[in-house]
Amino acid sequence: MANQEENLKNIIGHAKEYGFVFPSSEIYDGLSAAYDYGPLGSELKNNIKQYWWKAMVQMHENIVGIDASIFMHPTTWKASGHTDAFNDPLIDNKDSKKRYRADVLVEDWVVKIEAKINKEVTKAAKRFGEAFNEAEFRATNPRVTANQEKIDSAENRFKTAMDADNLEDVRQLIVDLEIADPVSGSRNWTDVRQFNLMFSTEMGAMADGASTIYLRPETAQGIFVNFLNVQKTSRLKIPFGIAQIGKAFRNEIIARQFIFRMREFEQMEMQFFVRPGEEMKWYEYWKEARMEWHLALGIPEEKYKFHDHLKMAHYANAATDIEFDFPFGFKELEGIHSRTDFDLKQHEKHSGKKLQYFDPELNESYVPYVIETSIGLDRMFLAILSNSIKNEQLEDGSSRVVMRIPNFLAPCKAAIMPLTKKDGLPEKAREILKTLQMDFNCQYDEKDSIGKRYRRQDAIGTPISITVDHDSLEDNSVTIRDRDTMQQERVAIADLSSILFNKLKLK
Ligand code: GAP
């Protein structure tokens, strides 16, 4: 745990030092759960967006993109269920005056009991060595089974209470589990109440009769309400998809873990409209396709896992999360949901407009079913950041910090460096910069020794450094250095463009 915190602290420090992510409005001591992306961060973020857009929209004939507004008619949120049910159960500690999510208190309690179980398992594994059968031990050891029963019973009770909206019993569960305020240790709890996560604001001047509107808590509804506009104008035939990248806002109660859980964040969502009855086929297709998208980045497979939902929202008939091994353990990175025809039907009901598709092959109209893929851009950014920062010991005894970002996502693709600041080398280097700038985001760097400059570029993940020396003036060649192997090679300036294309392309 201490290691995890240390690791996350290092990532946050690195992100700030090199201009990837800053706390929002830092000169005023920041705003909790809001962050600003700096010069390199905004480049990396844009590159992730492009990778998603290319894979989801441009490489699929039957998927198109939109860019809907953040403000939507308030009835949208009534129809989608967000006005009535997008809530978190909250509880306050009367002594510390701190506020908590009741479900998180219970979850943290479960993690503690699980840790006890794992301790027993580790101890037994040591004792029995090779002969240890973990599954059998978990099923038969009395201390383990007793703790597992405690967990199952608490989880069941919590679920039943939440399903029945019985907030009194949620509070009683917290009392019965003897959960204490993590800060003060006090068990003096208030009642539990529901708190809606949508941010609201007023549209129009008061005198004109301003109305309450919401900052969208997901981008998906902008797609649903545009379903017919897009289908008709793009003449799309089912199955087809509509994709969108954009900001979403949630008044998260517990916002921690850096950019993992923010109050303002970005989503990349795609709704895939299919024939009723064919949704499971497409659900499986998108599960696989989305995992392939992640693995194509070259991040090790063991960093990802599916977490299938056993219990689902009332409108879904299948749901899974792609979890990533973040610095604080496996957590949701992306959701893939089979949402049935719930959203479109709700919008039909509340708008009074038909949201149907005429299927010429079946010669009938129906409300399509929907498979949704939804990934948080900021979480993807954190996944890449946390996976790529490495502290490496080198053969000569020195060390370096390097960001092994997949080349095609790297914020800066090449650094162009004159060996010295004189003898016409800067001019030659800038000439090269000009020829590469149109196609690649490059940096010009002439300060400090060449070794220091290499380290600086390693630390921001620049895949290629190009050094211009005195020979370059004579023979029009330069030295290129590879970030990962640190190998150097002499190449013709005329070949630089094609070398970079080859090294940076997404295969
Ligand atoms: N339209 C479906 C939907 O919004 P969700 O599971 O609530 O589903 C989808 O959110 C994704 O959005 C998550 O998998 C996560 O990556 C991202 N996300 C959700 N809340 C977030 C937050 N507070 N901060 C950053 N990312 C968030």
XYZ file of C-alpha atoms and ligand atoms in Angstrom:
534
model
C 0.000 0.000 0.000
C 2.803 2.385 0.974
C 4.550 1.411 -2.248
C 1.448 2.099 -4.299
C 1.072 5.550 -2.758
C 4.752 6.278 -3.368
C 4.426 5.124 -6.962
C 1.367 7.324 -7.592
C 3.124 10.276 -5.952
C 6.081 9.816 -8.325
C 3.791 9.715 -11.346
C 1.979 12.885 -10.226
C 5.341 14.577 -9.596
C 6.717 13.560 -12.987
C 3.526 14.652 -14.748
C 3.800 18.085 -13.160
C 7.563 18.554 -13.559
C 7.473 17.888 -17.301
C 4.255 19.710 -18.148
C 1.843 16.819 -18.577
C -0.727 17.533 -15.840
C -1.109 20.423 -13.363
C -3.589 20.849 -10.521
C -6.359 23.160 -11.720
C -6.001 26.840 -10.716
C -2.930 25.967 -8.696
C -2.068 29.569 -7.794
C -5.247 29.526 -5.688
C -4.191 26.217 -4.098
C -6.002 24.163 -6.702
C -9.549 22.885 -7.044
C -10.143 19.360 -5.870
C -10.682 16.725 -8.542
C -10.000 19.139 -11.415
C -6.765 19.065 -13.422
C -5.235 20.958 -16.331
C -3.286 19.298 -19.094
C -0.025 21.084 -19.887
C 1.867 21.387 -23.173
C 2.958 17.736 -23.355
C -0.186 16.439 -21.660
C -2.483 18.074 -24.192
C -0.409 16.574 -27.046
C -0.589 13.100 -25.508
C -4.300 13.482 -24.859
C -4.905 14.549 -28.472
C -2.899 11.579 -29.725
C -4.982 9.168 -27.641
C -8.152 10.762 -29.003
C -6.870 10.396 -32.560
C -5.979 6.752 -31.987
C -9.492 6.065 -30.697
C -11.196 8.103 -33.445
C -9.177 6.424 -36.176
C -9.867 2.933 -34.862
C -13.529 3.478 -34.068
C -14.717 5.914 -36.759
C -12.319 6.157 -39.671
C -11.545 2.443 -39.857
C -15.218 1.409 -39.728
C -17.380 2.125 -42.773
C -20.493 1.940 -40.619
C -19.474 4.205 -37.725
C -19.703 7.986 -37.858
C -18.840 10.679 -35.350
C -20.714 13.603 -33.837
C -19.929 16.456 -31.472
C -23.068 17.215 -29.441
C -23.435 20.108 -27.034
C -22.767 19.712 -23.323
C -26.055 21.371 -22.403
C -29.081 19.338 -23.349
C -32.828 19.747 -22.862
C -33.495 18.891 -19.177
C -36.058 16.232 -20.146
C -33.139 14.249 -21.614
C -32.018 13.457 -18.069
C -35.504 12.653 -16.869
C -35.811 10.146 -19.728
C -32.373 8.608 -19.196
C -33.057 8.136 -15.486
C -30.270 10.447 -14.325
C -32.589 12.971 -12.626
C -34.135 10.314 -10.411
C -31.479 7.676 -10.042
C -27.962 9.002 -10.694
C -27.252 9.079 -6.986
C -24.608 8.105 -4.466
C -25.588 7.152 -0.893
C -23.864 9.556 1.492
C -23.173 9.408 5.200
C -21.528 11.974 7.492
C -19.491 11.375 10.598
C -20.884 13.621 13.350
C -17.535 13.986 15.133
C -15.117 14.537 12.253
C -17.770 16.271 10.085
C -16.350 14.284 7.164
C -18.622 12.974 4.438
C -18.311 9.506 2.904
C -19.974 7.361 0.289
C -21.726 4.585 2.184
C -20.944 2.047 -0.539
C -17.242 2.966 -0.396
C -17.150 2.494 3.397
C -18.602 -0.990 2.913
C -16.231 -1.719 0.000
C -13.223 -0.640 2.082
C -14.404 -2.909 4.888
C -14.576 -5.797 2.386
C -11.024 -5.035 1.200
C -9.815 -5.220 4.825
C -11.406 -8.631 5.370
C -10.041 -9.820 2.030
C -6.583 -8.725 3.161
C -6.997 -10.947 6.242
C -7.896 -13.880 3.988
C -4.935 -13.215 1.715
C -2.609 -13.106 4.707
C -3.795 -16.584 5.750
C -3.297 -17.824 2.187
C 0.227 -16.398 1.937
C 1.183 -17.893 5.288
C -0.153 -21.305 4.299
C 1.536 -21.151 0.888
C 4.859 -20.634 2.651
C 4.188 -23.462 5.095
C 3.133 -26.056 2.506
C 5.479 -25.022 -0.314
C 4.997 -26.824 -3.655
C 2.202 -29.036 -2.318
C -0.048 -26.046 -1.569
C -3.467 -26.145 -3.182
C -4.832 -22.613 -2.883
C -8.368 -23.340 -4.088
C -8.757 -26.180 -1.597
C -7.303 -24.087 1.220
C -9.734 -21.226 0.504
C -12.673 -23.639 0.431
C -11.822 -25.488 3.645
C -9.777 -23.390 6.074
C -12.226 -22.367 8.837
C -10.801 -18.870 9.354
C -10.878 -18.188 5.613
C -14.393 -19.534 5.090
C -15.708 -17.609 8.119
C -14.281 -14.365 6.746
C -15.582 -15.127 3.252
C -19.062 -15.679 4.721
C -18.843 -12.322 6.485
C -18.020 -10.650 3.146
C -20.808 -12.420 1.242
C -23.363 -11.590 3.886
C -22.365 -7.892 4.067
C -22.415 -7.549 0.286
C -25.803 -9.240 0.003
C -27.278 -7.082 2.730
C -25.927 -3.927 1.125
C -27.303 -4.863 -2.299
C -30.736 -5.773 -0.917
C -30.921 -2.511 1.045
C -29.887 -0.414 -1.955
C -32.283 -2.208 -4.325
C -35.126 -1.524 -1.894
C -33.922 2.060 -1.343
C -33.772 1.165 2.356
C -31.205 3.725 3.490
C -31.884 3.000 7.161
C -30.607 -0.522 6.700
C -27.543 0.741 4.828
C -26.743 2.820 7.918
C -27.452 -0.134 10.211
C -25.054 -2.276 8.163
C -22.280 0.287 8.674
C -23.026 0.262 12.405
C -23.197 -3.561 12.573
C -19.893 -3.950 10.712
C -18.402 -1.536 13.285
C -17.020 0.646 10.505
C -15.204 3.643 11.938
C -14.396 6.983 10.320
C -10.989 6.355 8.687
C -9.821 9.801 9.829
C -11.089 10.108 13.406
C -11.893 6.514 14.336
C -15.366 7.657 15.457
C -18.472 5.512 14.880
C -20.901 8.365 15.364
C -22.752 8.317 12.001
C -25.643 10.379 10.607
C -28.444 8.891 8.509
C -27.660 7.894 4.933
C -29.148 10.043 2.185
C -29.055 10.021 -1.585
C -27.040 12.672 -3.393
C -27.514 13.363 -7.113
C -24.223 13.567 -8.999
C -25.332 15.930 -11.757
C -24.115 19.529 -11.741
C -26.896 21.978 -12.454
C -26.918 25.590 -13.558
C -29.420 28.182 -14.745
C -29.996 28.944 -18.399
C -31.306 32.392 -19.345
C -31.746 35.544 -17.263
C -33.832 35.220 -14.104
C -36.334 37.802 -15.310
C -37.036 35.728 -18.421
C -37.828 32.709 -16.313
C -34.523 30.876 -16.166
C -34.654 27.107 -16.224
C -32.437 24.599 -14.514
C -30.235 22.669 -16.879
C -27.482 20.122 -16.273
C -23.918 19.642 -17.359
C -24.083 16.253 -19.067
C -22.906 13.389 -16.828
C -22.221 11.189 -19.893
C -21.814 11.883 -23.598
C -24.011 8.937 -24.598
C -27.323 10.817 -24.398
C -26.119 13.284 -27.068
C -25.867 10.261 -29.351
C -29.274 8.810 -28.469
C -31.170 12.045 -29.060
C -29.423 12.432 -32.436
C -30.057 8.837 -33.494
C -32.539 9.673 -36.262
C -30.745 12.828 -37.454
C -27.546 10.892 -37.975
C -29.130 7.734 -39.400
C -31.114 9.702 -41.979
C -28.426 12.196 -43.025
C -25.710 9.554 -43.274
C -28.057 6.941 -44.813
C -26.764 4.321 -42.429
C -28.079 0.775 -42.358
C -28.223 -1.293 -39.219
C -25.853 -2.363 -37.736
C -24.164 1.036 -37.435
C -22.473 3.117 -34.783
C -22.280 6.738 -33.643
C -19.177 7.855 -31.774
C -18.358 10.919 -29.747
C -15.518 12.350 -27.671
C -16.373 15.016 -25.145
C -16.487 16.370 -21.630
C -18.715 14.933 -18.936
C -19.301 16.233 -15.415
C -20.099 14.430 -12.180
C -20.161 15.856 -8.690
C -18.166 12.908 -7.336
C -18.183 12.748 -3.554
C -14.925 10.984 -3.224
C -12.611 12.314 -5.864
C -9.113 11.055 -5.370
C -6.430 9.072 -7.160
C -5.305 11.928 -9.391
C -6.996 11.992 -12.809
C -8.677 8.622 -12.216
C -11.808 10.150 -10.676
C -12.485 13.759 -11.562
C -15.488 16.047 -11.462
C -14.831 17.195 -15.031
C -13.483 14.534 -17.364
C -13.623 13.337 -20.940
C -15.313 10.274 -22.364
C -14.907 8.477 -25.682
C -18.177 6.664 -26.281
C -19.712 4.729 -29.128
C -23.270 3.457 -29.409
C -23.689 0.587 -31.853
C -27.279 0.124 -33.046
C -28.282 -3.445 -33.866
C -31.306 -5.609 -34.629
C -33.145 -6.786 -31.501
C -32.014 -10.325 -30.785
C -28.557 -9.808 -32.312
C -27.193 -7.807 -29.377
C -25.239 -10.633 -27.727
C -23.325 -11.340 -30.943
C -22.314 -7.671 -31.158
C -21.603 -7.446 -27.444
C -19.047 -10.250 -27.843
C -17.654 -8.579 -30.976
C -17.081 -5.263 -29.198
C -15.626 -6.900 -26.108
C -12.959 -8.485 -28.270
C -12.458 -5.452 -30.534
C -11.960 -3.099 -27.607
C -9.473 -5.387 -25.899
C -7.550 -5.622 -29.198
C -7.457 -1.818 -29.352
C -5.784 -1.754 -25.936
C -3.350 -4.563 -26.658
C -2.259 -2.971 -29.951
C -0.482 -0.373 -27.806
C 2.035 -3.005 -26.767
C 1.188 -2.678 -23.060
C 1.559 -6.162 -21.483
C -1.598 -8.264 -21.595
C -1.456 -9.011 -17.862
C -2.135 -5.320 -17.168
C -5.705 -5.775 -18.445
C -8.594 -7.943 -17.386
C -12.321 -8.208 -17.980
C -14.632 -7.861 -15.044
C -18.030 -9.177 -16.115
C -20.936 -7.738 -14.154
C -23.044 -10.408 -12.526
C -25.686 -7.945 -11.425
C -26.638 -5.305 -13.907
C -28.560 -2.062 -14.176
C -32.225 -2.748 -15.001
C -31.791 -1.656 -18.639
C -28.729 -3.793 -19.416
C -28.671 -7.473 -20.341
C -24.867 -7.822 -20.335
C -22.044 -5.640 -19.056
C -18.322 -5.891 -18.540
C -15.507 -3.569 -17.532
C -12.033 -3.619 -18.992
C -9.935 -3.121 -15.887
C -6.374 -1.848 -15.917
C -3.667 -2.426 -13.349
C -3.343 1.208 -12.192
C -0.784 2.187 -9.510
C -3.561 1.537 -6.951
C -4.587 -1.869 -8.342
C -7.025 -3.146 -10.987
C -9.781 -0.589 -11.628
C -12.307 0.184 -14.354
C -10.852 1.774 -17.458
C -13.646 1.099 -19.939
C -17.205 -0.201 -19.847
C -18.918 -2.302 -22.519
C -22.652 -2.555 -22.036
C -25.534 -4.135 -23.851
C -28.150 -1.448 -23.094
C -31.096 -3.074 -24.891
C -33.595 -0.548 -26.345
C -33.972 1.216 -23.001
C -32.611 4.674 -23.868
C -34.277 5.068 -27.260
C -37.616 3.840 -25.861
C -37.360 6.264 -22.934
C -36.676 9.143 -25.338
C -39.643 8.051 -27.484
C -41.830 8.115 -24.400
C -40.675 11.516 -23.128
C -40.435 13.304 -26.500
C -43.466 11.769 -28.157
C -41.300 11.210 -31.287
C -40.764 7.839 -32.938
C -37.126 6.755 -32.744
C -37.331 3.720 -34.980
C -35.493 2.212 -37.882
C -37.126 0.713 -40.942
C -35.232 -2.452 -41.761
C -35.618 -3.055 -45.513
C -34.444 -6.667 -45.240
C -37.045 -7.546 -42.610
C -39.575 -5.076 -44.031
C -40.417 -3.846 -40.520
C -39.701 -0.963 -38.166
C -38.242 -1.399 -34.718
C -36.409 0.414 -31.941
C -32.810 -0.818 -32.286
C -30.860 -2.409 -29.457
C -27.603 -0.783 -28.433
C -24.129 -1.942 -27.524
C -22.132 0.808 -25.867
C -18.373 1.109 -25.513
C -17.370 3.855 -23.083
C -13.838 4.725 -22.091
C -12.587 7.576 -19.928
C -9.933 9.524 -21.821
C -8.268 10.707 -18.613
C -8.123 7.148 -17.266
C -6.547 6.028 -20.541
C -4.032 8.851 -20.156
C -3.237 7.661 -16.629
C -2.913 4.055 -17.833
C -0.344 5.108 -20.429
C 1.464 7.448 -18.065
C 1.717 4.914 -15.252
C 2.780 2.103 -17.542
C 5.439 4.085 -19.367
C 7.465 5.834 -16.649
C 10.497 3.648 -15.873
C 13.501 4.146 -13.655
C 16.291 2.284 -15.420
C 19.746 1.301 -14.207
C 22.221 1.498 -17.074
C 25.262 -0.687 -17.748
C 27.685 2.146 -17.003
C 26.284 2.399 -13.460
C 24.230 5.518 -14.104
C 20.441 5.620 -14.177
C 17.773 7.343 -16.238
C 14.069 8.070 -16.061
C 12.468 7.178 -19.367
C 8.890 7.285 -20.580
C 8.357 4.317 -22.833
C 5.209 5.745 -24.389
C 4.085 3.878 -27.534
C 5.919 5.809 -30.280
C 2.839 6.886 -32.206
C 1.299 8.386 -29.051
C 4.439 10.219 -27.892
C 3.737 13.940 -27.410
C 7.023 14.956 -29.008
C 8.181 12.710 -31.829
C 11.695 13.984 -32.424
C 14.164 16.363 -30.800
C 16.576 18.182 -33.086
C 19.818 19.175 -31.378
C 22.839 21.048 -32.685
C 25.951 19.683 -30.976
C 27.082 23.245 -30.199
C 25.458 26.669 -30.384
C 27.912 27.950 -32.996
C 29.605 27.231 -36.355
C 26.304 27.213 -38.246
C 25.027 24.096 -36.456
C 21.875 25.792 -35.021
C 20.983 27.046 -38.509
C 21.390 23.562 -39.995
C 19.338 22.053 -37.142
C 16.520 24.569 -37.641
C 16.503 23.794 -41.365
C 15.877 20.130 -40.499
C 13.246 21.137 -37.947
C 11.352 23.022 -40.651
C 11.258 20.014 -42.968
C 9.949 17.685 -40.245
C 7.539 20.033 -38.430
C 4.684 19.655 -40.904
C 4.404 15.919 -40.251
C 5.753 15.455 -36.735
C 5.589 17.354 -33.477
C 9.274 18.192 -32.866
C 11.334 20.107 -30.322
C 14.453 22.145 -30.959
C 16.902 21.811 -28.064
C 20.349 23.421 -27.862
C 20.830 23.954 -24.104
C 23.180 21.843 -21.921
C 25.429 18.921 -22.826
C 24.165 16.393 -25.334
C 23.936 13.760 -22.553
C 21.677 15.991 -20.475
C 19.523 16.716 -23.504
C 19.106 12.979 -24.193
C 17.976 12.463 -20.580
C 15.489 15.320 -20.884
C 13.990 13.784 -24.015
C 13.925 10.311 -22.410
C 11.973 11.768 -19.496
C 9.219 13.055 -21.812
C 9.201 9.970 -24.017
C 10.598 11.421 -27.273
C 11.255 8.350 -29.461
C 14.030 9.871 -31.626
C 16.761 12.421 -30.955
C 18.590 13.877 -33.944
C 22.042 15.394 -33.419
C 23.546 17.814 -35.918
C 27.369 18.015 -35.767
C 30.170 19.509 -37.829
C 30.178 16.570 -40.254
C 26.519 17.261 -40.964
C 27.568 20.493 -42.669
C 29.858 18.535 -44.988
C 28.010 15.312 -45.731
C 24.356 16.118 -44.927
C 24.079 13.313 -42.394
C 23.053 13.307 -38.719
C 23.146 10.942 -35.752
C 19.806 9.559 -34.618
C 19.386 7.994 -31.183
C 16.599 5.619 -30.247
C 14.906 6.314 -26.876
C 14.404 2.660 -25.952
C 17.637 1.008 -27.113
C 19.795 4.165 -26.809
C 21.488 2.909 -30.015
C 22.884 5.585 -32.285
C 23.015 5.493 -36.040
C 24.325 7.784 -38.777
C 21.708 8.560 -41.427
C 21.263 10.927 -44.367
C 19.194 14.042 -43.635
C 17.234 13.297 -46.797
C 16.057 9.992 -45.279
C 14.900 11.435 -41.931
C 11.286 11.826 -42.898
C 10.816 8.241 -44.043
C 12.795 6.900 -41.057
C 10.483 8.782 -38.706
C 7.363 7.604 -40.553
C 8.520 4.007 -40.176
C 9.445 4.301 -36.534
C 6.312 6.173 -35.521
C 3.579 4.497 -37.498
C 0.850 2.470 -35.849
C 0.906 -0.919 -37.466
N -22.336 6.000 -20.842
C -21.894 5.030 -19.898
C -21.109 5.588 -18.793
O -20.972 6.787 -18.654
P -19.634 4.898 -16.762
O -19.115 3.543 -16.365
O -20.345 5.688 -15.741
O -20.568 4.624 -18.017
C -17.718 5.274 -18.479
O -18.434 5.741 -17.358
C -16.242 5.546 -18.312
O -16.032 6.924 -18.008
C -15.600 4.778 -17.164
O -15.207 3.482 -17.559
C -14.414 5.662 -16.834
O -13.318 5.353 -17.672
C -14.905 7.056 -17.163
N -15.283 7.796 -15.931
C -16.434 7.693 -15.244
N -16.443 8.534 -14.182
C -15.259 9.185 -14.201
C -14.656 10.190 -13.389
N -15.294 10.719 -12.349
N -13.405 10.627 -13.697
C -12.754 10.120 -14.777
N -13.276 9.184 -15.583
C -14.511 8.714 -15.317
